Amino acid sequence: MKLDEKLIYLRKKKGLTQLELAEAVNVSRQAVSKWESGGGTPSTENLRGLSELYGVSVDYLLNEEERKPENGNVPKDEPGNNPASIREERRRVPIKWIVVALVVLILVVTIGMLTVNRDKGNLHLGEEKVGEVTDVPQIEFNLEW
């Protein structure tokens, strides 16, 4: 089995689309398409990523004599190994922290408003607090020409 055939076989066994595979190994979907059509070969780094993702050796991927992985079966997905679930988990973490930050911000603003209003006293809409004005400097104006 050629490399391109193995890549198609392993991807489909994993239940991944070309786009999901591309995101998992950090390449474009077009690169995956090129590999699977035989128009190109993955780099050494990409071969390592593919072998880790599929649970097979790089030797298995490159050796055209072998028909199946070492143990005869394509490894089944282990929980948390699916690239789509890993991406989804990465998206959830920032959202959780954003929500926590917003709740904290709302609490701080509410407490701040309560303490500021406590110092002002209880005023109703349209009322003014009147007090004595002290220490007003006396300024004399001379309007002569």
mmCIF file of C-alpha atoms in Angstrom:
data_model
loop_
_atom_site.group_PDB
_atom_site.id
_atom_site.type_symbol
_atom_site.label_atom_id
_atom_site.label_comp_id
_atom_site.label_asym_id
_atom_site.label_seq_id
_atom_site.Cartn_x
_atom_site.Cartn_y
_atom_site.Cartn_z
ATOM 1 C CA MET A 1 0.000 0.000 0.000
ATOM 2 C CA LYS A 2 1.412 3.396 -0.988
ATOM 3 C CA LEU A 3 1.751 6.337 1.378
ATOM 4 C CA ASP A 4 -1.189 8.219 -0.169
ATOM 5 C CA GLU A 5 -3.459 5.165 0.181
ATOM 6 C CA LYS A 6 -2.385 4.669 3.806
ATOM 7 C CA LEU A 7 -3.065 8.315 4.611
ATOM 8 C CA ILE A 8 -6.596 8.095 3.184
ATOM 9 C CA TYR A 9 -7.226 4.763 4.934
ATOM 10 C CA LEU A 10 -5.974 5.962 8.331
ATOM 11 C CA ARG A 11 -7.821 9.290 8.138
ATOM 12 C CA LYS A 12 -11.114 7.613 7.295
ATOM 13 C CA LYS A 13 -10.584 4.996 10.024
ATOM 14 C CA LYS A 14 -10.122 7.862 12.491
ATOM 15 C CA GLY A 15 -13.300 9.486 11.176
ATOM 16 C CA LEU A 16 -11.583 12.761 10.275
ATOM 17 C CA THR A 17 -12.170 15.105 7.389
ATOM 18 C CA GLN A 18 -9.209 16.525 5.488
ATOM 19 C CA LEU A 19 -9.783 19.854 7.228
ATOM 20 C CA GLU A 20 -9.811 18.280 10.709
ATOM 21 C CA LEU A 21 -6.602 16.393 9.920
ATOM 22 C CA ALA A 22 -4.996 19.544 8.556
ATOM 23 C CA GLU A 23 -5.838 21.452 11.743
ATOM 24 C CA ALA A 24 -4.562 18.587 13.905
ATOM 25 C CA VAL A 25 -1.132 18.537 12.229
ATOM 26 C CA ASN A 26 -1.064 22.304 11.615
ATOM 27 C CA VAL A 27 -1.035 22.334 7.812
ATOM 28 C CA SER A 28 -3.489 23.506 5.149
ATOM 29 C CA ARG A 29 -6.304 21.325 3.876
ATOM 30 C CA GLN A 30 -4.740 21.616 0.427
ATOM 31 C CA ALA A 31 -1.534 20.022 1.752
ATOM 32 C CA VAL A 32 -3.507 17.040 3.063
ATOM 33 C CA SER A 33 -5.299 16.764 -0.279
ATOM 34 C CA LYS A 34 -1.960 16.839 -2.108
ATOM 35 C CA TRP A 35 -0.550 14.070 0.126
ATOM 36 C CA GLU A 36 -3.629 11.888 -0.375
ATOM 37 C CA SER A 37 -3.649 12.367 -4.147
ATOM 38 C CA GLY A 38 0.043 11.437 -4.413
ATOM 39 C CA GLY A 39 0.994 14.924 -5.578
ATOM 40 C CA GLY A 40 3.273 15.522 -2.599
ATOM 41 C CA THR A 41 4.877 13.930 0.429
ATOM 42 C CA PRO A 42 4.606 15.136 4.033
ATOM 43 C CA SER A 43 7.750 16.587 5.593
ATOM 44 C CA THR A 44 9.553 14.613 8.285
ATOM 45 C CA GLU A 45 7.916 16.757 10.955
ATOM 46 C CA ASN A 46 4.472 16.181 9.444
ATOM 47 C CA LEU A 47 5.127 12.439 9.163
ATOM 48 C CA ARG A 48 5.930 12.399 12.894
ATOM 49 C CA GLY A 49 2.700 14.252 13.629
ATOM 50 C CA LEU A 50 0.684 11.860 11.476
ATOM 51 C CA SER A 51 2.276 8.809 13.083
ATOM 52 C CA GLU A 52 1.477 10.132 16.582
ATOM 53 C CA LEU A 53 -2.075 11.021 15.608
ATOM 54 C CA TYR A 54 -2.753 7.630 14.036
ATOM 55 C CA GLY A 55 -0.734 5.600 16.567
ATOM 56 C CA VAL A 56 1.508 4.036 13.909
ATOM 57 C CA SER A 57 5.222 4.295 13.218
ATOM 58 C CA VAL A 58 6.759 6.552 10.583
ATOM 59 C CA ASP A 59 8.268 3.371 9.177
ATOM 60 C CA TYR A 60 4.773 1.944 8.669
ATOM 61 C CA LEU A 61 3.712 5.067 6.788
ATOM 62 C CA LEU A 62 6.748 5.056 4.488
ATOM 63 C CA ASN A 63 7.145 1.304 3.916
ATOM 64 C CA GLU A 64 5.067 0.253 0.902
ATOM 65 C CA GLU A 65 5.433 -3.459 1.707
ATOM 66 C CA GLU A 66 3.362 -3.329 4.889
ATOM 67 C CA ARG A 67 -0.378 -3.576 4.446
ATOM 68 C CA LYS A 68 -1.487 -2.960 8.059
ATOM 69 C CA PRO A 69 0.080 -1.450 11.165
ATOM 70 C CA GLU A 70 2.377 -3.569 13.326
ATOM 71 C CA ASN A 71 -0.422 -5.227 15.326
ATOM 72 C CA GLY A 72 -2.666 -5.671 12.283
ATOM 73 C CA ASN A 73 -5.277 -3.138 13.392
ATOM 74 C CA VAL A 74 -5.593 0.566 13.137
ATOM 75 C CA PRO A 75 -5.668 1.834 16.730
ATOM 76 C CA LYS A 76 -9.042 2.975 17.983
ATOM 77 C CA ASP A 77 -9.545 6.490 19.278
ATOM 78 C CA GLU A 78 -8.713 6.893 22.899
ATOM 79 C CA PRO A 79 -10.750 9.443 24.848
ATOM 80 C CA GLY A 80 -9.271 12.879 24.333
ATOM 81 C CA ASN A 81 -7.153 11.862 21.320
ATOM 82 C CA ASN A 82 -9.613 13.114 18.737
ATOM 83 C CA PRO A 83 -8.291 16.408 17.314
ATOM 84 C CA ALA A 84 -11.812 17.829 17.109
ATOM 85 C CA SER A 85 -12.381 17.236 20.841
ATOM 86 C CA ILE A 86 -8.988 18.753 21.685
ATOM 87 C CA ARG A 87 -9.833 21.906 19.691
ATOM 88 C CA GLU A 88 -13.247 22.125 21.370
ATOM 89 C CA GLU A 89 -11.649 21.843 24.824
ATOM 90 C CA ARG A 90 -9.196 24.640 23.942
ATOM 91 C CA ARG A 91 -12.127 26.882 22.960
ATOM 92 C CA ARG A 92 -13.969 26.261 26.242
ATOM 93 C CA VAL A 93 -11.131 27.329 28.531
ATOM 94 C CA PRO A 94 -10.969 30.998 27.447
ATOM 95 C CA ILE A 95 -14.766 31.335 27.565
ATOM 96 C CA LYS A 96 -14.770 30.068 31.148
ATOM 97 C CA TRP A 97 -12.176 32.644 32.181
ATOM 98 C CA ILE A 98 -13.998 35.444 30.375
ATOM 99 C CA VAL A 99 -17.181 34.632 32.291
ATOM 100 C CA VAL A 100 -15.279 34.573 35.605
ATOM 101 C CA ALA A 101 -13.653 37.934 34.806
ATOM 102 C CA LEU A 102 -17.031 39.498 33.928
ATOM 103 C CA VAL A 103 -18.614 38.276 37.178
ATOM 104 C CA VAL A 104 -15.703 39.690 39.196
ATOM 105 C CA LEU A 105 -15.928 42.997 37.321
ATOM 106 C CA ILE A 106 -19.666 43.267 37.987
ATOM 107 C CA LEU A 107 -19.109 42.585 41.691
ATOM 108 C CA VAL A 108 -16.369 45.212 41.951
ATOM 109 C CA VAL A 109 -18.475 47.853 40.171
ATOM 110 C CA THR A 110 -21.527 47.068 42.333
ATOM 111 C CA ILE A 111 -19.542 47.290 45.579
ATOM 112 C CA GLY A 112 -17.904 50.503 44.394
ATOM 113 C CA MET A 113 -21.243 52.092 43.589
ATOM 114 C CA LEU A 114 -22.689 51.099 46.960
ATOM 115 C CA THR A 115 -19.780 52.614 48.892
ATOM 116 C CA VAL A 116 -19.820 55.852 46.876
ATOM 117 C CA ASN A 117 -23.579 56.288 47.323
ATOM 118 C CA ARG A 118 -23.332 55.613 51.056
ATOM 119 C CA ASP A 119 -20.986 58.604 51.465
ATOM 120 C CA LYS A 120 -23.327 60.953 49.581
ATOM 121 C CA GLY A 121 -26.310 60.303 51.821
ATOM 122 C CA ASN A 122 -29.826 59.567 50.700
ATOM 123 C CA LEU A 123 -30.776 62.049 48.010
ATOM 124 C CA HIS A 124 -33.832 61.717 45.841
ATOM 125 C CA LEU A 125 -34.012 62.645 42.224
ATOM 126 C CA GLY A 126 -34.204 66.423 41.844
ATOM 127 C CA GLU A 127 -33.049 67.224 45.372
ATOM 128 C CA GLU A 128 -29.882 69.095 46.135
ATOM 129 C CA LYS A 129 -27.813 68.912 49.253
ATOM 130 C CA VAL A 130 -27.371 72.462 50.591
ATOM 131 C CA GLY A 131 -24.671 73.375 53.034
ATOM 132 C CA GLU A 132 -22.692 76.375 54.179
ATOM 133 C CA VAL A 133 -19.966 77.650 51.945
ATOM 134 C CA THR A 134 -16.860 78.593 53.886
ATOM 135 C CA ASP A 135 -13.504 80.043 53.016
ATOM 136 C CA VAL A 136 -14.572 81.764 49.829
ATOM 137 C CA PRO A 137 -11.818 84.153 48.757
ATOM 138 C CA GLN A 138 -12.874 87.772 48.443
ATOM 139 C CA ILE A 139 -11.906 89.161 45.070
ATOM 140 C CA GLU A 140 -12.217 92.839 44.241
ATOM 141 C CA PHE A 141 -12.818 93.934 40.697
ATOM 142 C CA ASN A 142 -11.856 97.344 39.388
ATOM 143 C CA LEU A 143 -13.975 98.275 36.377
ATOM 144 C CA GLU A 144 -12.533 101.731 35.802
ATOM 145 C CA TRP A 145 -10.990 102.722 32.509
#
